CSV table of C-alpha atoms in Angstrom, one decimal:
chain,number,residue,atom,x,y,z
A,1,UNK,CA,-5.0,-12.1,15.7
A,2,UNK,CA,-5.1,-9.3,14.0
A,3,UNK,CA,-5.0,-10.8,10.2
A,4,UNK,CA,-8.4,-12.8,11.9
A,5,UNK,CA,-9.6,-9.5,12.3
A,6,UNK,CA,-8.8,-8.2,8.6
A,7,UNK,CA,-10.6,-11.1,7.6
A,8,UNK,CA,-13.4,-10.7,9.5
A,9,UNK,CA,-14.1,-7.2,8.6
A,10,UNK,CA,-13.9,-8.3,5.1
A,11,UNK,CA,-16.8,-11.3,5.7
A,12,UNK,CA,-18.7,-8.7,7.4
A,13,UNK,CA,-18.8,-5.7,4.4
A,14,UNK,CA,-19.4,-8.6,2.0
A,15,UNK,CA,-22.3,-9.9,3.8
A,16,UNK,CA,-23.7,-7.1,4.8
A,17,UNK,CA,-23.8,-6.3,0.8
A,18,UNK,CA,-25.1,-9.3,0.2
A,19,UNK,CA,-27.8,-9.0,3.4
A,20,UNK,CA,-29.2,-5.3,1.8
A,21,UNK,CA,-29.1,-6.0,-1.4
A,22,UNK,CA,-31.6,-9.6,-0.8
A,23,UNK,CA,-33.8,-6.7,0.8
A,24,UNK,CA,-33.1,-8.6,4.7
A,25,UNK,CA,-32.0,-5.5,6.2
A,26,UNK,CA,-28.0,-5.4,8.8
A,27,UNK,CA,-27.8,-8.3,10.4
A,28,UNK,CA,-27.1,-7.2,13.9
A,29,UNK,CA,-23.8,-9.3,14.3
A,30,UNK,CA,-22.2,-7.1,11.3
A,31,UNK,CA,-23.5,-4.3,13.2
A,32,UNK,CA,-21.8,-5.5,16.9
A,33,UNK,CA,-18.5,-6.5,15.0
A,34,UNK,CA,-18.3,-3.1,13.7
A,35,UNK,CA,-18.7,-1.1,16.4
A,36,UNK,CA,-16.3,-3.5,18.6
A,37,UNK,CA,-13.8,-3.0,15.4
A,38,UNK,CA,-14.2,1.1,15.9
A,39,UNK,CA,-14.2,0.9,19.4
A,40,UNK,CA,-10.6,-1.2,19.4
A,41,UNK,CA,-8.3,0.8,17.7
A,42,UNK,CA,-9.0,3.3,20.6
A,43,UNK,CA,-8.1,0.9,23.0
A,44,UNK,CA,-4.3,0.4,21.5
A,45,UNK,CA,-1.3,2.5,21.1
A,46,UNK,CA,1.3,1.0,19.6
A,47,UNK,CA,2.5,1.7,16.0
A,48,UNK,CA,2.0,-2.1,14.8
A,49,UNK,CA,-1.4,-2.3,16.0
A,50,UNK,CA,-2.0,1.5,15.5
A,51,UNK,CA,-1.5,0.2,11.9
A,52,UNK,CA,-3.3,-3.1,12.0
A,53,UNK,CA,-6.5,-1.9,13.6
A,54,UNK,CA,-6.5,1.1,11.3
A,55,UNK,CA,-6.6,-1.1,8.4
A,56,UNK,CA,-9.4,-3.5,9.6
A,57,UNK,CA,-11.2,-0.2,10.8
A,58,UNK,CA,-10.8,0.7,6.8
A,59,UNK,CA,-12.4,-2.5,5.1
A,60,UNK,CA,-14.8,-2.0,7.2
A,61,UNK,CA,-15.5,1.6,6.3
A,62,UNK,CA,-14.2,1.2,2.4
A,63,UNK,CA,-16.0,-0.4,-0.7
A,64,UNK,CA,-14.3,-2.3,-3.5
A,65,UNK,CA,-11.5,-1.0,-5.1
A,66,UNK,CA,-11.2,1.7,-2.3
A,67,UNK,CA,-9.9,-0.6,0.3
A,68,UNK,CA,-6.9,-0.9,-1.7
A,69,UNK,CA,-5.5,2.5,-1.1
A,70,UNK,CA,-4.8,2.4,2.6
A,71,UNK,CA,-3.2,-1.1,1.9
A,72,UNK,CA,-1.0,-0.1,-0.4
A,73,UNK,CA,0.4,3.7,1.6
A,74,UNK,CA,0.7,1.7,5.1
A,75,UNK,CA,2.7,-0.8,3.2
A,76,UNK,CA,4.5,2.3,1.8
A,77,UNK,CA,5.1,3.9,4.9
A,78,UNK,CA,6.7,0.7,6.1
A,79,UNK,CA,9.5,0.9,3.5
A,80,UNK,CA,9.9,4.9,4.1
A,81,UNK,CA,10.7,3.9,7.6
A,82,UNK,CA,13.1,0.9,6.6
A,83,UNK,CA,14.2,3.2,4.1
A,84,UNK,CA,16.0,5.8,6.3
A,85,UNK,CA,17.0,3.6,8.8
A,86,UNK,CA,19.4,2.2,5.5
A,87,UNK,CA,19.9,5.9,4.5
A,88,UNK,CA,21.5,6.3,8.2
A,89,UNK,CA,23.8,3.4,8.1
A,90,UNK,CA,24.7,4.2,4.0
A,91,UNK,CA,26.0,8.1,5.0
A,92,UNK,CA,28.0,6.3,8.3
A,93,UNK,CA,25.6,7.3,11.0
A,94,UNK,CA,26.1,5.1,14.2
A,95,UNK,CA,22.8,3.1,14.7
A,96,UNK,CA,22.5,3.3,18.5
A,97,UNK,CA,20.7,0.0,20.0
A,98,UNK,CA,18.0,2.1,20.8
A,99,UNK,CA,17.0,2.3,17.1
A,100,UNK,CA,15.9,-1.4,17.5
A,101,UNK,CA,13.5,-0.1,19.9
A,102,UNK,CA,10.5,2.5,18.4
A,103,UNK,CA,10.6,4.6,22.2
A,104,UNK,CA,7.4,7.3,21.4
A,105,UNK,CA,7.7,8.0,25.1
A,106,UNK,CA,7.3,12.1,25.8
A,107,UNK,CA,9.8,12.3,28.3
A,108,UNK,CA,13.6,11.5,26.1
A,109,UNK,CA,16.6,12.7,26.5
A,110,UNK,CA,17.5,15.7,24.7
A,111,UNK,CA,20.8,14.7,24.4
A,112,UNK,CA,19.7,11.7,22.3
A,113,UNK,CA,19.2,14.4,19.6
A,114,UNK,CA,21.3,14.6,16.5
A,115,UNK,CA,21.9,18.5,14.5
A,116,UNK,CA,20.0,18.9,10.9
A,117,UNK,CA,20.9,17.5,8.2
A,118,UNK,CA,20.0,18.1,4.4
A,119,UNK,CA,18.5,14.8,4.2
A,120,UNK,CA,15.7,16.0,6.9
A,121,UNK,CA,14.6,18.0,4.1
A,122,UNK,CA,13.8,15.2,2.2
A,123,UNK,CA,11.7,13.8,5.2
A,124,UNK,CA,9.9,16.2,6.0
A,125,UNK,CA,8.9,17.0,2.0
A,126,UNK,CA,8.1,12.9,1.9
A,127,UNK,CA,5.7,13.8,4.7
A,128,UNK,CA,4.1,16.8,3.0
A,129,UNK,CA,4.0,14.9,-0.1
A,130,UNK,CA,2.1,12.3,1.6
A,131,UNK,CA,-0.3,14.0,3.3
A,132,UNK,CA,-1.5,15.6,0.1
A,133,UNK,CA,-1.8,11.7,-1.1
A,134,UNK,CA,-3.9,10.9,1.8
A,135,UNK,CA,-5.9,14.0,0.9
A,136,UNK,CA,-6.7,12.4,-2.2
A,137,UNK,CA,-6.8,9.3,-1.9
A,138,UNK,CA,-10.3,7.6,-0.6
A,139,UNK,CA,-12.3,11.1,-1.4
A,140,UNK,CA,-11.2,14.6,0.1
A,141,UNK,CA,-12.7,16.7,2.5
A,142,UNK,CA,-13.8,19.1,0.0
A,143,UNK,CA,-16.3,16.5,-1.3
A,144,UNK,CA,-18.1,15.5,1.3
A,145,UNK,CA,-21.3,15.6,-0.4
A,146,UNK,CA,-20.4,13.2,-2.8
A,147,UNK,CA,-19.3,10.3,-0.6
A,148,UNK,CA,-21.1,7.1,-1.1
A,149,UNK,CA,-23.4,6.4,2.1
A,150,UNK,CA,-22.9,2.6,1.5
A,151,UNK,CA,-20.1,3.1,3.3
A,152,UNK,CA,-21.4,3.7,6.4
A,153,UNK,CA,-23.6,0.6,6.1
A,154,UNK,CA,-21.7,-2.0,8.2
A,155,UNK,CA,-22.8,0.6,11.0
A,156,UNK,CA,-26.0,1.7,11.0
A,157,UNK,CA,-28.9,2.3,7.8
A,158,UNK,CA,-31.0,4.2,10.1
A,159,UNK,CA,-31.0,7.8,8.1
A,160,UNK,CA,-28.8,9.7,10.7
A,161,UNK,CA,-26.8,12.6,9.4
A,162,UNK,CA,-24.4,13.5,12.0
A,163,UNK,CA,-23.3,9.8,13.0
A,164,UNK,CA,-23.3,9.2,9.1
A,165,UNK,CA,-21.0,12.2,8.4
A,166,UNK,CA,-18.3,11.5,11.4
A,167,UNK,CA,-18.2,8.3,9.8
A,168,UNK,CA,-17.4,9.5,6.6
A,169,UNK,CA,-15.0,12.0,8.0
A,170,UNK,CA,-13.0,9.4,9.9
A,171,UNK,CA,-12.5,7.7,6.7
A,172,UNK,CA,-10.8,10.7,5.2
A,173,UNK,CA,-8.9,10.8,8.7
A,174,UNK,CA,-7.7,7.5,9.0
A,175,UNK,CA,-4.9,7.6,5.9
A,176,UNK,CA,-3.8,11.0,7.8
A,177,UNK,CA,-3.5,8.8,11.0
A,178,UNK,CA,-1.3,6.2,8.5
A,179,UNK,CA,0.9,8.8,7.8
A,180,UNK,CA,2.1,10.9,10.6
A,181,UNK,CA,2.5,7.7,12.8
A,182,UNK,CA,5.5,6.8,10.5
A,183,UNK,CA,6.2,10.1,10.2
A,184,UNK,CA,6.4,10.4,14.3
A,185,UNK,CA,8.5,6.8,13.5
A,186,UNK,CA,11.1,8.4,11.2
A,187,UNK,CA,11.7,11.2,13.9
A,188,UNK,CA,12.4,8.0,16.2
A,189,UNK,CA,14.9,6.3,13.5
A,190,UNK,CA,16.9,9.5,12.9
A,191,UNK,CA,17.6,10.9,16.2
A,192,UNK,CA,15.9,14.3,15.4
A,193,UNK,CA,13.6,16.0,17.2
A,194,UNK,CA,10.3,16.3,16.3
A,195,UNK,CA,10.0,19.9,16.7
A,196,UNK,CA,13.5,20.6,14.3
A,197,UNK,CA,11.9,17.8,11.7
A,198,UNK,CA,8.4,19.5,12.1
A,199,UNK,CA,9.5,23.1,11.7
A,200,UNK,CA,10.6,22.3,8.5
A,201,UNK,CA,7.7,20.6,7.4
A,202,UNK,CA,5.7,24.5,8.2
A,203,UNK,CA,8.7,25.8,5.9
A,204,UNK,CA,7.3,24.0,3.5
A,205,UNK,CA,3.9,24.5,3.8
A,206,UNK,CA,4.3,28.1,4.1
A,207,UNK,CA,6.5,28.3,0.8
A,208,UNK,CA,3.3,26.4,-1.0
A,209,UNK,CA,1.2,28.9,0.9
A,210,UNK,CA,3.1,31.6,-0.7
A,211,UNK,CA,2.7,30.3,-3.9
A,212,UNK,CA,-1.2,29.8,-4.2
A,213,UNK,CA,-1.5,33.7,-2.4
A,214,UNK,CA,0.4,34.6,-5.4
A,215,UNK,CA,-2.1,33.2,-7.9
A,216,UNK,CA,-5.1,34.5,-6.2
A,217,UNK,CA,-7.0,36.6,-8.7
A,218,UNK,CA,-9.5,39.6,-8.5
A,219,UNK,CA,-10.6,39.7,-12.0
A,220,UNK,CA,-12.1,36.7,-14.1
A,221,UNK,CA,-15.5,34.7,-13.6
A,222,UNK,CA,-16.6,34.0,-10.2
A,223,UNK,CA,-15.3,30.4,-11.0
A,224,UNK,CA,-11.9,31.8,-11.5
A,225,UNK,CA,-12.0,33.6,-8.2
A,226,UNK,CA,-13.1,31.2,-5.9
A,227,UNK,CA,-11.0,28.4,-7.0
A,228,UNK,CA,-8.2,30.5,-6.8
A,229,UNK,CA,-9.0,31.5,-3.0
A,230,UNK,CA,-10.3,28.1,-2.1
A,231,UNK,CA,-6.5,26.7,-2.9
A,232,UNK,CA,-5.2,29.0,-0.9
A,233,UNK,CA,-7.2,28.4,1.9
A,234,UNK,CA,-6.9,24.7,1.5
A,235,UNK,CA,-3.1,24.8,1.8
A,236,UNK,CA,-3.2,27.2,5.0
A,237,UNK,CA,-5.9,24.7,6.3
A,238,UNK,CA,-3.5,22.1,5.4
A,239,UNK,CA,-0.9,23.5,7.6
A,240,UNK,CA,-3.2,23.9,10.6
A,241,UNK,CA,-4.2,20.3,10.3
A,242,UNK,CA,-0.8,18.4,9.4
A,243,UNK,CA,-0.1,20.1,13.1
A,244,UNK,CA,-3.2,18.5,14.9
A,245,UNK,CA,-2.1,15.3,13.1
A,246,UNK,CA,1.3,15.2,14.5
A,247,UNK,CA,0.3,15.8,17.8
A,248,UNK,CA,-3.0,12.8,17.8
A,249,UNK,CA,0.3,10.6,15.9
A,250,UNK,CA,2.4,11.7,19.3
A,251,UNK,CA,-0.7,10.2,21.2
A,252,UNK,CA,-1.6,7.2,18.9
A,253,UNK,CA,2.4,6.3,19.7
A,254,UNK,CA,3.1,7.1,23.2
A,255,UNK,CA,4.1,3.7,24.1
A,256,UNK,CA,7.0,1.2,23.3
A,257,UNK,CA,7.3,-1.0,20.4
A,258,UNK,CA,9.4,-4.1,20.3
A,259,UNK,CA,10.5,-5.1,17.3
A,260,UNK,CA,11.2,-8.6,16.0
A,261,UNK,CA,15.8,-8.2,15.1
A,262,UNK,CA,17.7,-11.5,15.8
A,263,UNK,CA,20.8,-11.2,18.2
A,264,UNK,CA,24.2,-12.3,16.4
A,265,UNK,CA,26.5,-14.2,18.7
A,266,UNK,CA,30.0,-14.8,17.8
A,267,UNK,CA,32.3,-17.6,19.2
A,268,UNK,CA,35.6,-16.0,20.2
């Protein structure tokens, strides 16, 4: 069903581009499909459905080669989750039966959580790295004015700055949502408290902010001064933004996801 949705979104983008190129306007069918796809993303809250609906939505919002970035990013996030599960087995940590089920419920028994290990620093670093990668993936928030408005033509063609701006911001946020949901899944599979793991993320972010703080200049050209200050403010804002994305990921993954897993029966 969701593969059909992705194919349908691809058709909508191609059909809309051809229609606008022939100066025939935006087909009403394409507009209905686009807005339905946007609303469908808010109706489901499991990890796999969030990923697939995000991909469907971003195919509608992106143009040409840009759509490859979230596709590759999603595949990389799934590989990351699988890698963390394999790492637990490699280091001899027992995989409890609950690891076959991603239980994102808020009322989780704290006795199931473990203590921090050195590997958790790697997991937190990967999260920060992927967040920065997502920031510069499809055009970052610092260059919203350089975005091509053609990416929202599947939704509307009448000039509406607030509506177009909201859709463009949504286009930027979707990669962050993918990374945050994957990080939440890593936290569940590694049996670690999200608070403990995110505190490591904040420490890494503070180190980055401290680095850029010492690079702030009060001499030279106004361009150099402004650039150094903007880098520091950007890193500080990214720390707050990651906290918001972490809360959003918990909201989007607040349900239960059953993973397909074959059970081997041994004869006695």
